mmCIF file of C-alpha atoms in Angstrom:
data_model
loop_
_atom_site.group_PDB
_atom_site.id
_atom_site.type_symbol
_atom_site.label_atom_id
_atom_site.label_comp_id
_atom_site.label_asym_id
_atom_site.label_seq_id
_atom_site.Cartn_x
_atom_site.Cartn_y
_atom_site.Cartn_z
ATOM 1 C CA MET O 1 -0.043 0.057 -0.017
ATOM 2 C CA SER O 2 1.017 3.599 -0.610
ATOM 3 C CA LYS O 3 2.321 5.410 2.357
ATOM 4 C CA LYS O 4 2.407 8.741 0.402
ATOM 5 C CA CYS O 5 0.309 11.991 1.273
ATOM 6 C CA VAL O 6 -0.453 14.299 -1.474
ATOM 7 C CA ILE O 7 -0.810 17.844 -0.835
ATOM 8 C CA ALA O 8 -1.347 20.581 -3.443
ATOM 9 C CA GLY O 9 -0.139 18.072 -6.017
ATOM 10 C CA SER O 10 3.068 17.343 -4.181
ATOM 11 C CA SER O 11 3.819 13.935 -2.707
ATOM 12 C CA PHE O 12 5.379 13.345 0.769
ATOM 13 C CA GLN O 13 6.500 10.152 2.473
ATOM 14 C CA ALA O 14 5.079 9.078 5.704
ATOM 15 C CA GLY O 15 6.831 10.501 8.675
ATOM 16 C CA GLN O 16 8.167 13.373 6.707
ATOM 17 C CA ILE O 17 7.670 16.885 8.397
ATOM 18 C CA ILE O 18 5.714 19.052 6.178
ATOM 19 C CA SER O 19 4.049 22.503 6.326
ATOM 20 C CA ILE O 20 0.197 22.558 5.743
ATOM 21 C CA LYS O 21 -1.937 25.764 5.535
ATOM 22 C CA PRO O 22 -5.437 25.850 6.928
ATOM 23 C CA GLY O 23 -7.887 25.402 3.993
ATOM 24 C CA SER O 24 -5.467 23.056 2.128
ATOM 25 C CA TRP O 25 -6.713 19.942 0.237
ATOM 26 C CA ILE O 26 -4.977 16.691 1.392
ATOM 27 C CA MET O 27 -5.147 13.369 -0.473
ATOM 28 C CA LEU O 28 -5.123 10.886 2.426
ATOM 29 C CA PRO O 29 -3.278 7.468 1.559
ATOM 30 C CA LEU O 30 -4.978 4.184 1.596
ATOM 31 C CA ASP O 31 -3.418 2.954 4.913
ATOM 32 C CA THR O 32 -5.025 5.757 6.881
ATOM 33 C CA GLY O 33 -8.368 3.963 6.624
ATOM 34 C CA GLN O 34 -9.701 6.964 4.769
ATOM 35 C CA THR O 35 -11.060 5.534 1.758
ATOM 36 C CA ASP O 36 -14.191 5.927 -0.395
ATOM 37 C CA SER O 37 -16.729 3.093 -1.332
ATOM 38 C CA ASN O 38 -14.258 1.894 -4.058
ATOM 39 C CA ASN O 39 -11.393 1.748 -1.597
ATOM 40 C CA ASN O 40 -9.657 4.675 -3.179
ATOM 41 C CA ALA O 41 -7.793 7.453 -1.308
ATOM 42 C CA VAL O 42 -9.961 10.413 -0.607
ATOM 43 C CA GLU O 43 -9.403 14.130 -0.273
ATOM 44 C CA ALA O 44 -9.559 15.830 3.101
ATOM 45 C CA LEU O 45 -9.727 19.450 4.343
ATOM 46 C CA CYS O 46 -7.228 20.837 6.882
ATOM 47 C CA ILE O 47 -8.939 23.000 9.356
ATOM 48 C CA LYS O 48 -7.427 25.180 12.006
ATOM 49 C CA THR O 49 -9.145 24.561 15.394
ATOM 50 C CA LYS O 50 -8.592 26.078 18.956
ATOM 51 C CA ASP O 51 -6.255 23.309 19.854
ATOM 52 C CA GLY O 52 -4.319 22.992 16.621
ATOM 53 C CA PHE O 53 -5.469 21.429 13.264
ATOM 54 C CA GLN O 54 -8.062 18.881 12.336
ATOM 55 C CA ILE O 55 -8.117 16.785 9.138
ATOM 56 C CA ILE O 56 -11.585 15.944 7.863
ATOM 57 C CA PRO O 57 -12.173 13.655 4.933
ATOM 58 C CA ARG O 58 -13.971 15.156 2.011
ATOM 59 C CA VAL O 59 -16.568 12.266 1.628
ATOM 60 C CA VAL O 60 -20.007 12.407 -0.172
ATOM 61 C CA ASP O 61 -21.708 10.631 2.739
ATOM 62 C CA VAL O 62 -25.185 12.222 2.681
ATOM 63 C CA LYS O 63 -27.705 9.709 3.962
ATOM 64 C CA LYS O 64 -30.965 11.777 4.132
ATOM 65 C CA ILE O 65 -32.375 14.693 2.110
ATOM 66 C CA TYR O 66 -35.304 16.819 3.211
ATOM 67 C CA ILE O 67 -37.135 18.485 0.409
ATOM 68 C CA GLU O 68 -39.560 21.364 0.725
ATOM 69 C CA ALA O 69 -41.691 20.866 -2.374
ATOM 70 C CA THR O 70 -43.864 23.981 -1.562
ATOM 71 C CA THR O 71 -44.568 26.669 0.890
ATOM 72 C CA VAL O 72 -48.101 26.650 -0.009
ATOM 73 C CA CYS O 73 -50.723 25.244 2.503
ATOM 74 C CA ASN O 74 -54.490 25.011 2.534
ATOM 75 C CA PHE O 75 -54.532 25.430 6.392
ATOM 76 C CA ALA O 76 -54.059 28.382 8.805
ATOM 77 C CA CYS O 77 -52.635 26.985 11.814
ATOM 78 C CA THR O 78 -51.802 29.093 15.018
ATOM 79 C CA THR O 79 -48.485 27.173 15.331
ATOM 80 C CA CYS O 80 -47.309 27.764 11.788
ATOM 81 C CA ILE O 81 -44.112 29.526 10.943
ATOM 82 C CA ARG O 82 -45.942 31.370 8.144
ATOM 83 C CA ASN O 83 -47.254 33.623 11.007
ATOM 84 C CA SER O 84 -43.951 35.203 11.140
ATOM 85 C CA TRP O 85 -41.873 34.886 8.097
ATOM 86 C CA ARG O 86 -41.450 37.001 4.899
ATOM 87 C CA ASP O 87 -40.838 34.474 2.385
ATOM 88 C CA GLU O 88 -43.333 34.010 -0.608
ATOM 89 C CA LEU O 89 -45.726 31.199 -0.812
ATOM 90 C CA THR O 90 -45.008 29.145 -3.962
ATOM 91 C CA HIS O 91 -44.351 25.797 -5.346
ATOM 92 C CA MET O 92 -40.924 24.291 -6.110
ATOM 93 C CA GLU O 93 -40.293 24.731 -9.837
ATOM 94 C CA TRP O 94 -39.827 21.500 -11.912
ATOM 95 C CA GLY O 95 -36.326 22.678 -13.052
ATOM 96 C CA VAL O 96 -35.235 22.833 -9.456
ATOM 97 C CA PHE O 97 -36.417 19.464 -8.613
ATOM 98 C CA LYS O 98 -34.806 18.122 -11.712
ATOM 99 C CA ARG O 99 -31.486 19.214 -10.389
ATOM 100 C CA ILE O 100 -32.111 17.583 -7.120
ATOM 101 C CA ALA O 101 -33.071 14.421 -9.158
ATOM 102 C CA GLU O 102 -29.667 14.618 -10.962
ATOM 103 C CA SER O 103 -27.954 14.669 -7.682
ATOM 104 C CA LEU O 104 -29.542 11.479 -6.338
ATOM 105 C CA LYS O 105 -27.292 9.173 -8.464
ATOM 106 C CA LEU O 106 -24.226 11.181 -7.161
ATOM 107 C CA LEU O 107 -24.886 10.407 -3.411
ATOM 108 C CA PRO O 108 -23.718 6.818 -2.930
ATOM 109 C CA GLN O 109 -24.792 6.367 0.677
ATOM 110 C CA LEU O 110 -28.261 8.146 0.334
ATOM 111 C CA GLU O 111 -30.996 6.098 1.874
ATOM 112 C CA CYS O 112 -33.996 8.358 2.383
ATOM 113 C CA VAL O 113 -35.888 11.392 0.916
ATOM 114 C CA HIS O 114 -38.459 12.945 3.103
ATOM 115 C CA PHE O 115 -40.803 15.509 1.543
ATOM 116 C CA GLY O 116 -41.715 18.111 4.152
ATOM 117 C CA GLY O 117 -40.710 21.539 5.141
ATOM 118 C CA PHE O 118 -43.192 24.436 5.803
ATOM 119 C CA GLY O 119 -45.831 23.795 3.362
ATOM 120 C CA GLU O 120 -48.457 20.993 2.366
ATOM 121 C CA PRO O 121 -46.520 18.603 -0.035
ATOM 122 C CA PHE O 122 -49.850 17.483 -1.640
ATOM 123 C CA SER O 123 -50.672 20.971 -2.763
ATOM 124 C CA HIS O 124 -47.713 20.752 -5.248
ATOM 125 C CA PRO O 125 -49.288 19.585 -8.492
ATOM 126 C CA ARG O 126 -46.436 17.323 -9.398
ATOM 127 C CA LEU O 127 -45.486 15.709 -5.974
ATOM 128 C CA LEU O 128 -46.466 12.208 -7.216
ATOM 129 C CA ASP O 129 -43.883 12.628 -10.023
ATOM 130 C CA MET O 130 -41.332 13.561 -7.586
ATOM 131 C CA LEU O 131 -42.019 10.669 -5.302
ATOM 132 C CA GLU O 132 -42.027 8.334 -8.485
ATOM 133 C CA ILE O 133 -38.428 9.635 -9.320
ATOM 134 C CA VAL O 134 -37.170 9.094 -5.806
ATOM 135 C CA LYS O 135 -38.692 5.462 -5.701
ATOM 136 C CA ASN O 136 -37.295 4.558 -9.031
ATOM 137 C CA ARG O 137 -33.773 5.202 -7.655
ATOM 138 C CA GLY O 138 -34.411 2.553 -4.998
ATOM 139 C CA LEU O 139 -34.540 5.071 -2.075
ATOM 140 C CA ARG O 140 -36.867 5.186 0.836
ATOM 141 C CA ALA O 141 -39.490 8.101 0.540
ATOM 142 C CA GLU O 142 -41.410 9.734 3.312
ATOM 143 C CA VAL O 143 -44.009 12.535 3.165
ATOM 144 C CA ILE O 144 -45.463 14.592 6.014
ATOM 145 C CA THR O 145 -48.985 16.128 5.429
ATOM 146 C CA ASN O 146 -51.985 17.514 7.160
ATOM 147 C CA GLY O 147 -53.967 14.702 5.475
ATOM 148 C CA SER O 148 -56.742 16.834 4.143
ATOM 149 C CA LEU O 149 -55.837 16.388 0.436
ATOM 150 C CA LEU O 150 -55.617 12.564 0.528
ATOM 151 C CA SER O 151 -58.261 11.009 -1.669
ATOM 152 C CA ALA O 152 -58.890 7.413 -2.821
ATOM 153 C CA GLU O 153 -57.135 8.119 -6.165
ATOM 154 C CA ILE O 154 -54.049 9.555 -4.481
ATOM 155 C CA ILE O 155 -53.830 6.811 -1.934
ATOM 156 C CA SER O 156 -53.973 4.150 -4.652
ATOM 157 C CA LYS O 157 -51.030 5.933 -6.506
ATOM 158 C CA LEU O 158 -48.956 6.113 -3.414
ATOM 159 C CA ILE O 159 -49.527 2.344 -2.835
ATOM 160 C CA ASP O 160 -48.519 1.886 -6.634
ATOM 161 C CA LEU O 161 -45.357 4.045 -6.098
ATOM 162 C CA LYS O 162 -44.640 1.944 -2.885
ATOM 163 C CA LEU O 163 -44.428 4.994 -0.764
ATOM 164 C CA ASP O 164 -42.566 4.052 2.478
ATOM 165 C CA MET O 165 -43.991 6.302 5.153
ATOM 166 C CA ILE O 166 -46.818 8.989 5.438
ATOM 167 C CA PHE O 167 -46.739 11.236 8.513
ATOM 168 C CA VAL O 168 -49.909 13.126 9.286
ATOM 169 C CA SER O 169 -50.062 16.057 11.630
ATOM 170 C CA LEU O 170 -52.723 15.598 14.159
ATOM 171 C CA ASP O 171 -52.712 17.942 17.022
ATOM 172 C CA GLY O 172 -55.756 16.697 18.956
ATOM 173 C CA PRO O 173 -58.050 13.735 19.305
ATOM 174 C CA ASP O 174 -61.144 15.627 18.819
ATOM 175 C CA GLU O 175 -62.628 18.339 16.644
ATOM 176 C CA GLU O 176 -62.581 21.136 19.470
ATOM 177 C CA GLU O 177 -58.754 20.844 20.128
ATOM 178 C CA TYR O 178 -57.737 20.218 16.504
ATOM 179 C CA CYS O 179 -59.747 22.961 14.920
ATOM 180 C CA HIS O 180 -58.607 25.284 17.799
ATOM 181 C CA ILE O 181 -55.049 24.984 16.253
ATOM 182 C CA ARG O 182 -55.828 24.315 12.727
ATOM 183 C CA GLN O 183 -58.347 27.005 11.914
ATOM 184 C CA GLY O 184 -60.659 26.232 9.102
ATOM 185 C CA ALA O 185 -59.643 22.491 8.996
ATOM 186 C CA ASP O 186 -62.063 19.575 8.901
ATOM 187 C CA PHE O 187 -61.118 17.122 11.551
ATOM 188 C CA HIS O 188 -63.524 14.521 10.618
ATOM 189 C CA GLY O 189 -62.533 14.859 7.004
ATOM 190 C CA VAL O 190 -58.977 14.135 7.959
ATOM 191 C CA LEU O 191 -59.823 11.330 10.053
ATOM 192 C CA SER O 192 -62.001 9.713 7.168
ATOM 193 C CA ASN O 193 -59.042 10.017 4.886
ATOM 194 C CA LEU O 194 -56.707 8.114 7.304
ATOM 195 C CA LYS O 195 -59.420 5.371 7.810
ATOM 196 C CA MET O 196 -59.761 5.218 4.000
ATOM 197 C CA LEU O 197 -55.932 4.779 3.713
ATOM 198 C CA ASN O 198 -56.068 1.724 6.076
ATOM 199 C CA GLU O 199 -59.214 0.313 3.978
ATOM 200 C CA ILE O 200 -57.605 0.675 0.570
ATOM 201 C CA LYS O 201 -54.214 -0.895 2.113
ATOM 202 C CA ALA O 202 -56.220 -3.814 3.317
ATOM 203 C CA GLN O 203 -58.095 -4.218 0.175
ATOM 204 C CA ARG O 204 -54.871 -4.351 -1.843
ATOM 205 C CA GLY O 205 -53.228 -6.569 0.865
ATOM 206 C CA VAL O 206 -50.235 -4.231 1.473
ATOM 207 C CA ARG O 207 -48.829 -2.624 4.531
ATOM 208 C CA TYR O 208 -47.446 0.482 2.894
ATOM 209 C CA PRO O 209 -47.328 3.312 3.189
ATOM 210 C CA GLU O 210 -46.964 2.889 6.935
ATOM 211 C CA LEU O 211 -48.726 5.589 8.877
ATOM 212 C CA GLY O 212 -46.991 8.002 11.368
ATOM 213 C CA ILE O 213 -48.726 10.631 13.523
ATOM 214 C CA GLU O 214 -47.038 13.830 14.693
ATOM 215 C CA PHE O 215 -48.425 15.939 17.490
ATOM 216 C CA VAL O 216 -47.509 19.438 18.494
ATOM 217 C CA ALA O 217 -47.699 19.813 22.298
ATOM 218 C CA THR O 218 -49.049 23.056 23.789
ATOM 219 C CA LYS O 219 -50.461 23.827 27.338
ATOM 220 C CA ASN O 220 -53.976 23.623 25.771
ATOM 221 C CA ASN O 221 -53.722 20.148 24.261
ATOM 222 C CA PHE O 222 -51.152 18.297 26.309
ATOM 223 C CA HIS O 223 -53.642 16.799 28.647
ATOM 224 C CA LYS O 224 -55.440 15.078 25.700
ATOM 225 C CA LEU O 225 -52.311 13.159 24.711
ATOM 226 C CA PRO O 226 -53.444 9.842 26.150
ATOM 227 C CA ARG O 227 -56.639 10.090 24.160
ATOM 228 C CA LEU O 228 -54.650 10.826 20.988
ATOM 229 C CA ALA O 229 -52.546 7.753 21.658
ATOM 230 C CA LYS O 230 -55.533 5.598 21.809
ATOM 231 C CA LEU O 231 -56.732 7.096 18.440
ATOM 232 C CA VAL O 232 -53.155 6.429 17.153
ATOM 233 C CA ARG O 233 -53.623 2.723 18.052
ATOM 234 C CA GLU O 234 -57.014 2.601 16.430
ATOM 235 C CA LEU O 235 -55.471 3.990 13.244
ATOM 236 C CA ASN O 236 -52.763 1.325 13.136
ATOM 237 C CA ALA O 237 -50.102 3.953 13.121
ATOM 238 C CA ARG O 238 -46.670 2.617 13.372
ATOM 239 C CA ARG O 239 -45.088 5.815 14.816
ATOM 240 C CA MET O 240 -46.157 8.593 17.094
ATOM 241 C CA ILE O 241 -43.922 11.580 17.243
ATOM 242 C CA VAL O 242 -44.633 14.359 20.001
ATOM 243 C CA THR O 243 -42.871 17.632 19.647
ATOM 244 C CA ASN O 244 -43.192 20.847 21.763
ATOM 245 C CA VAL O 245 -44.447 23.990 20.082
ATOM 246 C CA LEU O 246 -42.010 26.515 18.849
ATOM 247 C CA PRO O 247 -44.024 29.711 19.037
ATOM 248 C CA TYR O 248 -43.782 31.967 15.905
ATOM 249 C CA ASN O 249 -46.062 34.733 17.153
ATOM 250 C CA GLU O 250 -46.763 36.463 20.540
ATOM 251 C CA GLU O 251 -50.246 34.688 20.745
ATOM 252 C CA MET O 252 -48.482 31.350 21.314
ATOM 253 C CA LYS O 253 -45.444 32.275 23.463
ATOM 254 C CA ASP O 254 -47.291 31.367 26.643
ATOM 255 C CA GLN O 255 -48.258 27.928 25.354
ATOM 256 C CA ILE O 256 -44.779 26.364 25.993
ATOM 257 C CA LEU O 257 -44.287 23.416 28.216
ATOM 258 C CA TYR O 258 -40.528 23.332 28.294
ATOM 259 C CA ASP O 259 -40.109 23.674 32.220
ATOM 260 C CA MET O 260 -42.226 20.748 33.167
ATOM 261 C CA ASP O 261 -40.825 18.075 35.295
ATOM 262 C CA ASP O 262 -40.764 15.093 32.979
ATOM 263 C CA THR O 263 -39.076 12.651 35.217
ATOM 264 C CA GLY O 264 -42.287 11.595 37.002
ATOM 265 C CA VAL O 265 -45.472 10.214 36.034
ATOM 266 C CA LEU O 266 -47.218 12.642 33.615
ATOM 267 C CA PHE O 267 -50.406 10.797 32.866
ATOM 268 C CA GLY O 268 -51.203 8.478 35.618
ATOM 269 C CA ASN O 269 -51.954 4.884 34.569
ATOM 270 C CA ASP O 270 -51.577 5.865 30.927
ATOM 271 C CA SER O 271 -47.971 6.934 31.278
ATOM 272 C CA ALA O 272 -46.196 3.695 30.886
ATOM 273 C CA LEU O 273 -47.992 2.814 27.663
ATOM 274 C CA LEU O 274 -47.731 6.371 26.250
ATOM 275 C CA MET O 275 -44.027 6.474 26.994
ATOM 276 C CA MET O 276 -43.432 2.996 25.012
ATOM 277 C CA GLN O 277 -45.812 4.127 22.219
ATOM 278 C CA ALA O 278 -44.755 7.730 21.463
ATOM 279 C CA GLN O 279 -41.352 9.218 20.577
ATOM 280 C CA MET O 280 -41.402 11.917 23.222
ATOM 281 C CA PRO O 281 -39.424 15.222 23.317
ATOM 282 C CA TYR O 282 -37.715 16.540 26.470
ATOM 283 C CA MET O 283 -40.074 18.792 28.427
ATOM 284 C CA LYS O 284 -37.188 20.524 30.290
ATOM 285 C CA LEU O 285 -34.030 22.135 29.256
ATOM 286 C CA ARG O 286 -31.160 19.872 29.774
ATOM 287 C CA THR O 287 -27.386 20.102 29.220
ATOM 288 C CA GLU O 288 -27.043 17.630 26.536
ATOM 289 C CA ARG O 289 -27.031 18.986 23.123
ATOM 290 C CA TYR O 290 -26.826 17.324 19.732
ATOM 291 C CA CYS O 291 -28.012 17.931 16.221
ATOM 292 C CA LYS O 292 -30.184 15.250 14.687
ATOM 293 C CA PHE O 293 -29.646 16.691 11.061
ATOM 294 C CA ILE O 294 -25.776 16.577 11.376
ATOM 295 C CA GLU O 295 -25.862 13.033 13.121
ATOM 296 C CA ASP O 296 -28.164 11.722 10.453
ATOM 297 C CA LYS O 297 -26.017 13.189 7.770
ATOM 298 C CA ALA O 298 -28.913 15.118 6.380
ATOM 299 C CA LEU O 299 -29.384 18.252 4.325
ATOM 300 C CA VAL O 300 -32.317 20.235 3.425
ATOM 301 C CA VAL O 301 -33.346 21.723 0.254
ATOM 302 C CA ASN O 302 -36.071 24.571 0.370
ATOM 303 C CA HIS O 303 -38.687 25.297 -2.298
ATOM 304 C CA LYS O 304 -36.180 27.714 -4.170
ATOM 305 C CA GLY O 305 -33.393 25.076 -4.293
ATOM 306 C CA PHE O 306 -31.273 26.738 -1.514
ATOM 307 C CA VAL O 307 -29.537 24.066 0.557
ATOM 308 C CA ALA O 308 -29.621 24.577 4.245
ATOM 309 C CA PRO O 309 -28.163 22.275 6.976
ATOM 310 C CA CYS O 310 -31.513 21.870 8.834
ATOM 311 C CA TYR O 311 -35.165 23.049 9.145
ATOM 312 C CA ALA O 312 -34.316 25.927 11.609
ATOM 313 C CA LEU O 313 -32.008 27.582 9.096
ATOM 314 C CA MET O 314 -33.929 27.317 5.804
ATOM 315 C CA HIS O 315 -36.119 30.531 6.095
ATOM 316 C CA SER O 316 -36.261 34.049 7.625
ATOM 317 C CA TYR O 317 -38.631 34.327 10.526
ATOM 318 C CA ASN O 318 -39.119 35.339 14.155
ATOM 319 C CA CYS O 319 -39.739 32.949 17.023
ATOM 320 C CA TYR O 320 -40.122 33.133 20.811
ATOM 321 C CA ILE O 321 -37.413 31.377 23.091
ATOM 322 C CA TYR O 322 -38.977 31.300 26.504
ATOM 323 C CA GLY O 323 -41.076 34.249 25.849
ATOM 324 C CA ARG O 324 -38.233 36.344 24.304
ATOM 325 C CA ILE O 325 -38.427 37.155 20.576
ATOM 326 C CA LYS O 326 -35.565 36.118 18.372
ATOM 327 C CA GLU O 327 -34.967 36.910 14.679
ATOM 328 C CA ILE O 328 -33.728 33.876 12.760
ATOM 329 C CA TYR O 329 -31.809 34.392 9.543
ATOM 330 C CA PRO O 330 -31.360 31.623 6.994
ATOM 331 C CA PHE O 331 -28.094 29.988 6.335
ATOM 332 C CA TYR O 332 -27.510 28.635 2.770
ATOM 333 C CA LEU O 333 -24.558 26.542 1.745
ATOM 334 C CA GLY O 334 -25.318 26.516 -1.953
ATOM 335 C CA ASN O 335 -28.204 26.218 -4.416
ATOM 336 C CA VAL O 336 -28.881 23.281 -6.608
ATOM 337 C CA THR O 337 -29.532 25.357 -9.621
ATOM 338 C CA LYS O 338 -25.754 26.417 -9.407
ATOM 339 C CA LYS O 339 -24.168 23.252 -8.077
ATOM 340 C CA LEU O 340 -25.331 19.551 -7.556
ATOM 341 C CA LEU O 341 -25.658 18.260 -4.004
ATOM 342 C CA ASP O 342 -22.552 16.115 -3.906
ATOM 343 C CA GLN O 343 -20.398 19.178 -4.595
ATOM 344 C CA ILE O 344 -22.464 21.462 -2.052
ATOM 345 C CA TRP O 345 -21.899 18.627 0.668
ATOM 346 C CA ILE O 346 -18.069 18.803 0.382
ATOM 347 C CA GLU O 347 -17.590 22.553 0.112
ATOM 348 C CA PRO O 348 -15.265 23.649 3.021
ATOM 349 C CA ALA O 349 -18.028 25.893 4.413
ATOM 350 C CA PHE O 350 -20.397 23.006 4.875
ATOM 351 C CA ILE O 351 -17.608 20.644 6.130
ATOM 352 C CA ASN O 352 -16.548 23.142 8.700
ATOM 353 C CA PHE O 353 -20.154 23.871 9.786
ATOM 354 C CA ARG O 354 -20.844 20.232 10.339
ATOM 355 C CA ARG O 355 -17.769 19.909 12.426
ATOM 356 C CA THR O 356 -18.583 22.826 14.567
ATOM 357 C CA VAL O 357 -22.077 21.529 15.120
ATOM 358 C CA ASN O 358 -20.961 17.946 15.654
ATOM 359 C CA ASN O 359 -18.763 19.179 18.509
ATOM 360 C CA PHE O 360 -21.377 21.629 19.634
ATOM 361 C CA ARG O 361 -18.870 24.444 20.352
ATOM 362 C CA PHE O 362 -21.694 26.935 20.931
ATOM 363 C CA PRO O 363 -22.433 28.910 24.266
ATOM 364 C CA SER O 364 -25.655 27.977 25.982
ATOM 365 C CA CYS O 365 -27.492 31.266 25.825
ATOM 366 C CA THR O 366 -30.786 30.066 26.903
ATOM 367 C CA ASP O 367 -29.781 29.515 30.433
ATOM 368 C CA CYS O 368 -26.653 31.925 30.521
ATOM 369 C CA LYS O 369 -26.518 34.058 33.745
ATOM 370 C CA PHE O 370 -25.550 37.147 31.389
ATOM 371 C CA LEU O 371 -28.674 36.736 29.244
ATOM 372 C CA ASP O 372 -30.400 39.947 30.410
ATOM 373 C CA GLY O 373 -29.114 42.778 28.337
ATOM 374 C CA CYS O 374 -27.107 40.533 25.860
ATOM 375 C CA SER O 375 -27.704 41.690 22.299
ATOM 376 C CA TYR O 376 -26.324 38.444 20.825
ATOM 377 C CA VAL O 377 -29.681 36.682 21.831
ATOM 378 C CA ASP O 378 -31.683 39.162 19.471
ATOM 379 C CA ASN O 379 -30.743 36.966 16.418
ATOM 380 C CA ASN O 380 -28.808 33.923 15.325
ATOM 381 C CA GLU O 381 -26.411 36.015 13.289
ATOM 382 C CA GLY O 382 -23.427 35.394 15.747
ATOM 383 C CA ASP O 383 -22.647 34.696 19.363
ATOM 384 C CA CYS O 384 -19.956 35.571 21.906
ATOM 385 C CA TRP O 385 -17.724 32.510 20.893
ATOM 386 C CA GLY O 386 -17.483 33.815 17.416
ATOM 387 C CA ASN O 387 -19.833 31.462 15.589
ATOM 388 C CA SER O 388 -21.750 32.663 12.541
ATOM 389 C CA PRO O 389 -24.511 31.593 12.335
ATOM 390 C CA SER O 390 -24.981 30.594 15.999
ATOM 391 C CA CYS O 391 -26.940 27.400 17.099
ATOM 392 C CA ALA O 392 -26.600 28.444 20.569
ATOM 393 C CA GLU O 393 -30.306 28.570 21.205
ATOM 394 C CA CYS O 394 -31.439 25.866 18.832
ATOM 395 C CA LEU O 395 -34.359 24.055 20.591
ATOM 396 C CA TRP O 396 -33.937 21.131 18.211
ATOM 397 C CA SER O 397 -30.603 20.485 19.775
ATOM 398 C CA ARG O 398 -32.068 20.321 23.062
ATOM 399 C CA HIS O 399 -34.534 17.690 21.940
ATOM 400 C CA LEU O 400 -37.404 20.026 22.922
ATOM 401 C CA ILE O 401 -38.480 20.335 19.279
ATOM 402 C CA VAL O 402 -38.451 17.186 17.068
ATOM 403 C CA CYS O 403 -39.407 16.120 13.662
ATOM 404 C CA PRO O 404 -39.414 13.034 11.636
#
C-alpha cells in the first residue's frame, strides 16, 4: 500500500515533516483508513481549530435529504411558521427538482428522501412525479402532510409507488382541540381520509405506506395526549412523534411546556403505555445538546433550491425562546440550480459547519447568567464565541423540538 500523502499536487513520504496551511486539500493515503466506497484514497480538508489542526475527509456521505416541495398550504394553523416569516408562498419549480433528481445518483450513501418543510406537499401539482423519481432510484421515500388532500385516487397511487411512510400532523384527538389550532380545517374529513388509507391498504393486501402521527404539544392540548395515543392505536399507526411547540407569534409564546418536570408520571396509569408508544421530546432544558440533522448526515433543500443544514435555518422568521422574541436568518450553503448536492456537501463551509455543530462548540445562551441585556440573543447572526451563524439557542438540539 502507498504510504504517500499528496498535498497541493506534491507527494510526501509518511513520517516526513511538512507545512500545511488551513484550507489546504490533502489526499489521504490508503493505509490511513480514509477511503471511499471503491477503496480509493480520498481528499480531506485541513481546518485550523482552537487546539491546533483537524483533518476532515471530504466524503460524499449524505444519508438523508429533506425536500420542501412547496410553501403553499390550505390550512391556517396558529402554530405555523408562516405567522412570522417574509418568504413568498409558492411551489418548487420543476427545473429545481430536476437538479435534485440529478444529484441522487451522485450520493452513494443516500438512503431516504423526506418531503416536508413548511408547506403542504400534496398541494404541489407534481408531488407524485417527484415521489416516483425517488422510488425509481431505489430510495426510501417519506411525506409529512396535514392529511386533508388525501383521496382514494391519491392513496392508490401512493401504494402503486410503494411510498414507505406518510406522517400526518394531528394536534388533537377531537374536533374542538384540532380546529382550535388548525383553523378552518375539517377534523372528521382528515380522520375519514386516514381510515380510507387503512381500508385501501387492506383491500390491496399491502402494509405500505406505513402511517405515522405527529403531535405538536401546547399547554392547551397536552392533557389530551393519552386520548390521541388511543386514536393512534385505532388507526394502526406505526409511529407517534410528539414535539413541543416553537412559538412563531406572540399569541403562542405562553403555550410552551418546556419547564415541566418530565421525570415523574405525567399521565397516571396511561404514562407507561404512552412512553412506550410515542417518541417523546424533553419537557425541560437539559445540558445535553446534539443535532439530529448532522448526526443523520442530512441536508435540507427549500422550495427555491437553497441548501440549508437543517429546518431551523432554511427561512427568515421570528420565534419566541422562553417568551423572548428572536430573529432567525437563513443559512444557505449553495443552491442546486448552481451546483449539484454532492459538490455542495463537500464545500469547505459545509464541512466546517458540520464539524462545529458535531462538537457543539456554542455557548448555552438560553440559561446563561448574562442573558439579560445581551444583544447576541436578539438573532442567530452570531454569538460571543465567534460563531456565525449561531446554534446557541437551537431548541432542536435540546430535543425540545423534534421532527421525523
